[in-house]
Short mmCIF file of C-alpha atoms in Angstrom, two decimals:
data_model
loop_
_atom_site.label_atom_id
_atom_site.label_comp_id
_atom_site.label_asym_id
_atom_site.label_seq_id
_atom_site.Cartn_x
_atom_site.Cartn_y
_atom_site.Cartn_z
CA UNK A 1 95.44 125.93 57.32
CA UNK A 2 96.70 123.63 60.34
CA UNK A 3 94.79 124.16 63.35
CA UNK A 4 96.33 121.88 66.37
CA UNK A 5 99.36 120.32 64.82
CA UNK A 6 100.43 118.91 67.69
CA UNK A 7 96.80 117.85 68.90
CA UNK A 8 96.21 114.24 68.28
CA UNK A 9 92.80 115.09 69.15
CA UNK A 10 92.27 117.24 66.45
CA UNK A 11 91.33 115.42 63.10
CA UNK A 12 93.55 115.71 60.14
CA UNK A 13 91.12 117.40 58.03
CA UNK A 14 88.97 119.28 60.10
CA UNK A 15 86.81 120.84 58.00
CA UNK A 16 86.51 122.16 54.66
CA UNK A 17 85.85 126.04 53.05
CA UNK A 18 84.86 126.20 49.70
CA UNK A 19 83.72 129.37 47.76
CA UNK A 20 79.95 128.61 45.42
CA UNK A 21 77.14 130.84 44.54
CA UNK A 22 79.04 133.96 45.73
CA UNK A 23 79.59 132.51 49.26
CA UNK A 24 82.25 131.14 51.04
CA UNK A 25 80.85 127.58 53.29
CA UNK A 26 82.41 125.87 55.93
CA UNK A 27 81.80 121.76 56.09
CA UNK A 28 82.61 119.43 59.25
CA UNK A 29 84.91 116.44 57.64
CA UNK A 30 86.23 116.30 61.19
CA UNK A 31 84.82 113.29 64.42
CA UNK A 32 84.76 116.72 67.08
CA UNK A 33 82.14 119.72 66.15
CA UNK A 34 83.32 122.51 64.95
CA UNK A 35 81.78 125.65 67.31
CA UNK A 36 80.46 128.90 65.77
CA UNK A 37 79.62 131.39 67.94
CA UNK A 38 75.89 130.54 68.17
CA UNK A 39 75.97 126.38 67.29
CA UNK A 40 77.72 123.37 66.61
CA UNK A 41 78.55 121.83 63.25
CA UNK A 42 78.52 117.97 63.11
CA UNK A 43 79.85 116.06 60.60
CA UNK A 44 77.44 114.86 57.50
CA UNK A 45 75.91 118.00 58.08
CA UNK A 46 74.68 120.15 55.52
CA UNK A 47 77.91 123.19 55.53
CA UNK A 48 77.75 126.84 57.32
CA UNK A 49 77.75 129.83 55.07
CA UNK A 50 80.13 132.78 56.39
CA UNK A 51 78.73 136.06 57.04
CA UNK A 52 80.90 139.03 55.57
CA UNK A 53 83.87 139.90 58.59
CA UNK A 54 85.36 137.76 60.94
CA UNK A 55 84.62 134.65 62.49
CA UNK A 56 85.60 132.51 64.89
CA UNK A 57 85.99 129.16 64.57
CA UNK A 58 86.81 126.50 67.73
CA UNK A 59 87.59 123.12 67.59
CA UNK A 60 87.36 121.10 71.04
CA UNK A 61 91.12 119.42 71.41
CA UNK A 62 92.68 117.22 73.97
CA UNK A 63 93.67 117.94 77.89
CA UNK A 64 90.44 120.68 77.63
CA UNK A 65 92.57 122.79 74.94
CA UNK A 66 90.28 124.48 72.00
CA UNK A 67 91.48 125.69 68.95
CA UNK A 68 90.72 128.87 67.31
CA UNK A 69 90.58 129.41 63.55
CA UNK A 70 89.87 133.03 62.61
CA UNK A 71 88.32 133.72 59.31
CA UNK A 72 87.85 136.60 57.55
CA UNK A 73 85.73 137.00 54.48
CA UNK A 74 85.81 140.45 52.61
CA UNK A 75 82.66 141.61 50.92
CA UNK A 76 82.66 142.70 47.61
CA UNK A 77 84.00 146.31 47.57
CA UNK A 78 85.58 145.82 51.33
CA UNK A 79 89.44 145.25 52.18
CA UNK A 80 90.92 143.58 54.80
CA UNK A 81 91.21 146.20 57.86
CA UNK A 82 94.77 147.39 58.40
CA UNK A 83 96.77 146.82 61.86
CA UNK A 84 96.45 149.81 63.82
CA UNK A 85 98.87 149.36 66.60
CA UNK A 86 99.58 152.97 67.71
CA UNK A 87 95.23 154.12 67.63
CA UNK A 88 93.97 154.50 71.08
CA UNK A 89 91.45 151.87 72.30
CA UNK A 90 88.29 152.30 71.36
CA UNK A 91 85.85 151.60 74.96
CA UNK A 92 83.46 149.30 75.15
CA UNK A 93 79.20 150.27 75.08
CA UNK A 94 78.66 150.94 78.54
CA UNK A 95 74.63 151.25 79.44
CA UNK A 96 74.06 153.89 81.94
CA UNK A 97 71.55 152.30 85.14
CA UNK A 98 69.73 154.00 87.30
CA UNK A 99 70.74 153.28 91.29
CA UNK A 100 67.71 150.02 91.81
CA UNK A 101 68.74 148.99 87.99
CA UNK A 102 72.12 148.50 89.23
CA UNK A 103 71.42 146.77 92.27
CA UNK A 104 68.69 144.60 90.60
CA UNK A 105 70.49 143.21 88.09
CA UNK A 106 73.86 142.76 90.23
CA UNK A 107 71.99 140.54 93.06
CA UNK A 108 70.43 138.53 89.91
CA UNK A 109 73.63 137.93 88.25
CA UNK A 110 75.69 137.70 91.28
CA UNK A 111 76.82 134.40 90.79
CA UNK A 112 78.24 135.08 87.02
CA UNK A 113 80.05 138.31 88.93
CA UNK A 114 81.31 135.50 91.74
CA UNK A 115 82.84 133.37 88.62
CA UNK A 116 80.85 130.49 89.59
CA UNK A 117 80.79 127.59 87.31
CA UNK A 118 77.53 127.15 84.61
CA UNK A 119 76.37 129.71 86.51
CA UNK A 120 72.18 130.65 86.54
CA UNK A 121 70.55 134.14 87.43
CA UNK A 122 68.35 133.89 90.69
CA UNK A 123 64.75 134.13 90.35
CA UNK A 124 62.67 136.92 90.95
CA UNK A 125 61.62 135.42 94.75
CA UNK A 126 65.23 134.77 95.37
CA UNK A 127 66.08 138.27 94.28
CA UNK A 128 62.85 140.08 95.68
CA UNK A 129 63.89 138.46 99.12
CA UNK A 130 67.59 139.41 99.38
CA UNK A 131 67.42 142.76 98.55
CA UNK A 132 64.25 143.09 100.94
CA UNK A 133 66.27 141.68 103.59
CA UNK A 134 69.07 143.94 103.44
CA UNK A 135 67.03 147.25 102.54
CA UNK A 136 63.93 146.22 104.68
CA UNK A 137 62.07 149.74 104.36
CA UNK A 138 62.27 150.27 100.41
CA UNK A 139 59.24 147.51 99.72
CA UNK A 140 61.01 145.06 97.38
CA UNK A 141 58.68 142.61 95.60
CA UNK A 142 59.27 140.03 92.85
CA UNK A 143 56.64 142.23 90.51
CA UNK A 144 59.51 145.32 91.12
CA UNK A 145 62.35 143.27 90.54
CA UNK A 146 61.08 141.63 87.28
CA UNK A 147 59.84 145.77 86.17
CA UNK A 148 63.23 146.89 86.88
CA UNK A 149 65.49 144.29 84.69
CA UNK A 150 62.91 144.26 82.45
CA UNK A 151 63.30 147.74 81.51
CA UNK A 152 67.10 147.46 81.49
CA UNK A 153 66.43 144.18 78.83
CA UNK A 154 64.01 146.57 76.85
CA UNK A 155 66.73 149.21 76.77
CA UNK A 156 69.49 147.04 75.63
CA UNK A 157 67.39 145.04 72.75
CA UNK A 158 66.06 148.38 71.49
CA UNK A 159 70.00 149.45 70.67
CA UNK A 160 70.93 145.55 69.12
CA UNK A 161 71.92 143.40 71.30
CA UNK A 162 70.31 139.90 70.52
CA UNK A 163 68.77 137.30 72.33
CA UNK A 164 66.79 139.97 74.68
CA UNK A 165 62.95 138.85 73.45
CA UNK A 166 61.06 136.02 73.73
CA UNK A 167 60.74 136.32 70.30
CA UNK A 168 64.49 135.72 69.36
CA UNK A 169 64.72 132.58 71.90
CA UNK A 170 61.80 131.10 71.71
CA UNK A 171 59.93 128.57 74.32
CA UNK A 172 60.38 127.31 76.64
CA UNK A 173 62.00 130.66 77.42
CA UNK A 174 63.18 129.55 80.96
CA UNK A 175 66.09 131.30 81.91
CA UNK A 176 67.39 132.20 78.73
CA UNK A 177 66.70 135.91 78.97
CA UNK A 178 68.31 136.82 82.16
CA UNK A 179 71.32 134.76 81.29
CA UNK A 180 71.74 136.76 77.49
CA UNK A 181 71.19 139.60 79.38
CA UNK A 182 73.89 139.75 82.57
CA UNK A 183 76.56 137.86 80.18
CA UNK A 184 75.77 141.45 77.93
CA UNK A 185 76.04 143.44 81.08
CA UNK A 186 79.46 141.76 81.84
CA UNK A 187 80.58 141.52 78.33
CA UNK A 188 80.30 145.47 77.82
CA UNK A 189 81.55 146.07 81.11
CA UNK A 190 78.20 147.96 82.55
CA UNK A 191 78.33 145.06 85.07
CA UNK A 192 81.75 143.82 86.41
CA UNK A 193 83.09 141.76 89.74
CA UNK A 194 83.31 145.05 91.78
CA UNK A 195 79.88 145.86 91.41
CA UNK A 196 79.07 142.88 94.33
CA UNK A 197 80.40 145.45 96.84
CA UNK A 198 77.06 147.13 96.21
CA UNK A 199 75.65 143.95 97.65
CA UNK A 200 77.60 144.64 100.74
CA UNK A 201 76.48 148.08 101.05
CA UNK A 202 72.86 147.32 100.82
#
C-alpha cells in the first residue's frame, strides 16, 4: 500500500503488517513513528497488534503534511460494512448539562472553544474567580467548580468514554482529566465554539 508517494519524507517501506497467531501486527521499518490513536511506534520496536474494525494509521511527512493509512481488520464471522450513501446521518452522543454544568465546564475549556494552540483547561481558582466575578451573588468557589465538572466526568465515564479516572491515566494525574474530558465534550458536540457566548451572558 503506498502511503505518500510523492513525500520524500516518507520512508520507502514504512512499516510492515503481517498476519500470526490469529492476529494481524503492524511493525515500524520506517526513520518517522508511525501514530496510533493512543501512541507512537518507533522503529526496532516490538510490532502493534490490530484490534478488530478500523484504524487509523498517520505517518508525520514533510511541509507539516501527515499521512493517513486506514485499516480495517474483519473479525472472524464479520464483513466489511457496506457504503451507505443515501442513510441519513446518524448524530453524535450529546450529554444533556444542567445550566452551572454548562457554564462550568465552558469557562474551564474556554480556551480549546477559542481554538487556541496546545491549549490547557484553567484551574479551579482561575475558574472559581471568573465566574464569581461575572455572577457575583451566586457564591462560586473552587470546591463548587471542581463538584460540578466532576459530576459531569462521573457521568460521562459511567457511559464509556475513556481516560475520565485517575485510574485509567495514572500519576501524576495533572491536567490530564480535564483535558480528556472538554476534548469529549467538543468531540460529541455537547460543548462547541458558540457555547462562549454563555460567557458573555454571565
Amino acid at each position: 500500500m503506498c502511503v505518500g508517494e510523492d513525500d520524500p519524507q516518507v520512508s520507502r517501506c514504512q512499516g510492515r503488517l503481517t498476519h500470526r497467531h490469529g492476529r494481524w501486527w503492524v511493525a515500524n521499518n520506517g526513520r518517522l513513528p508511525l501514530r496510533f490513536p493512543s501512541r507512537l511506534l518507533f522503529t526496532g520496536e516490538e510490532p502493534l497488534p490490530l484490534e478488530t474494525g478500523y484504524t487509523p494509521l498517520f505517518v508525520r511527512g514533510s511541509r507539516d503534511r501527515e499521512h493517513l493509512l486506514e485499516v480495517f481488520v474483519s473479525g472472524p464471522e464479520t464483513e466489511r460494512p457496506v457504503a451507505l450513501p443515501g442513510d441519513v446521518t446518524r448524530p453524535p452522543r450529546v450529554w444533556v448539562l444542567t445550566d452551572e454544568e454548562k457554564l462550568a465546564v465552558v469557562v474551564l475549556g474556554q480556551r480549546y472553544l477559542l481554538h487556541e494552540p496546545r491549549p490547557q483547561p484553567l484551574t479551579w481558582r482561575q475558574t472559581a474567580a471568573q465566574l464569581a466575578e461575572s455572577r457575583p451573588g451566586e457564591a462560586w468557589s473552587e470546591k463548587r467548580v471542581e463538584h460540578l465538572v466532576n459530576r459531569v466526568r462521573t457521568m460521562l465515564s459511567r457511559d464509556g468514554v475513556p481516560w475520565l479516572t485517575r485510574e485509567e491515566v495514572g500519576e501524576p494525574v495533572g491536567n490530564a482529566l480535564n483535558d480528556h474530558l472538554i476534548r469529549a465534550l467538543m468531540m460529541s458536540t455537547t460543548l462547541v465554539p458558540p457555547d462562549l457566548a454563555l460567557i458573555d451572558a454571565a
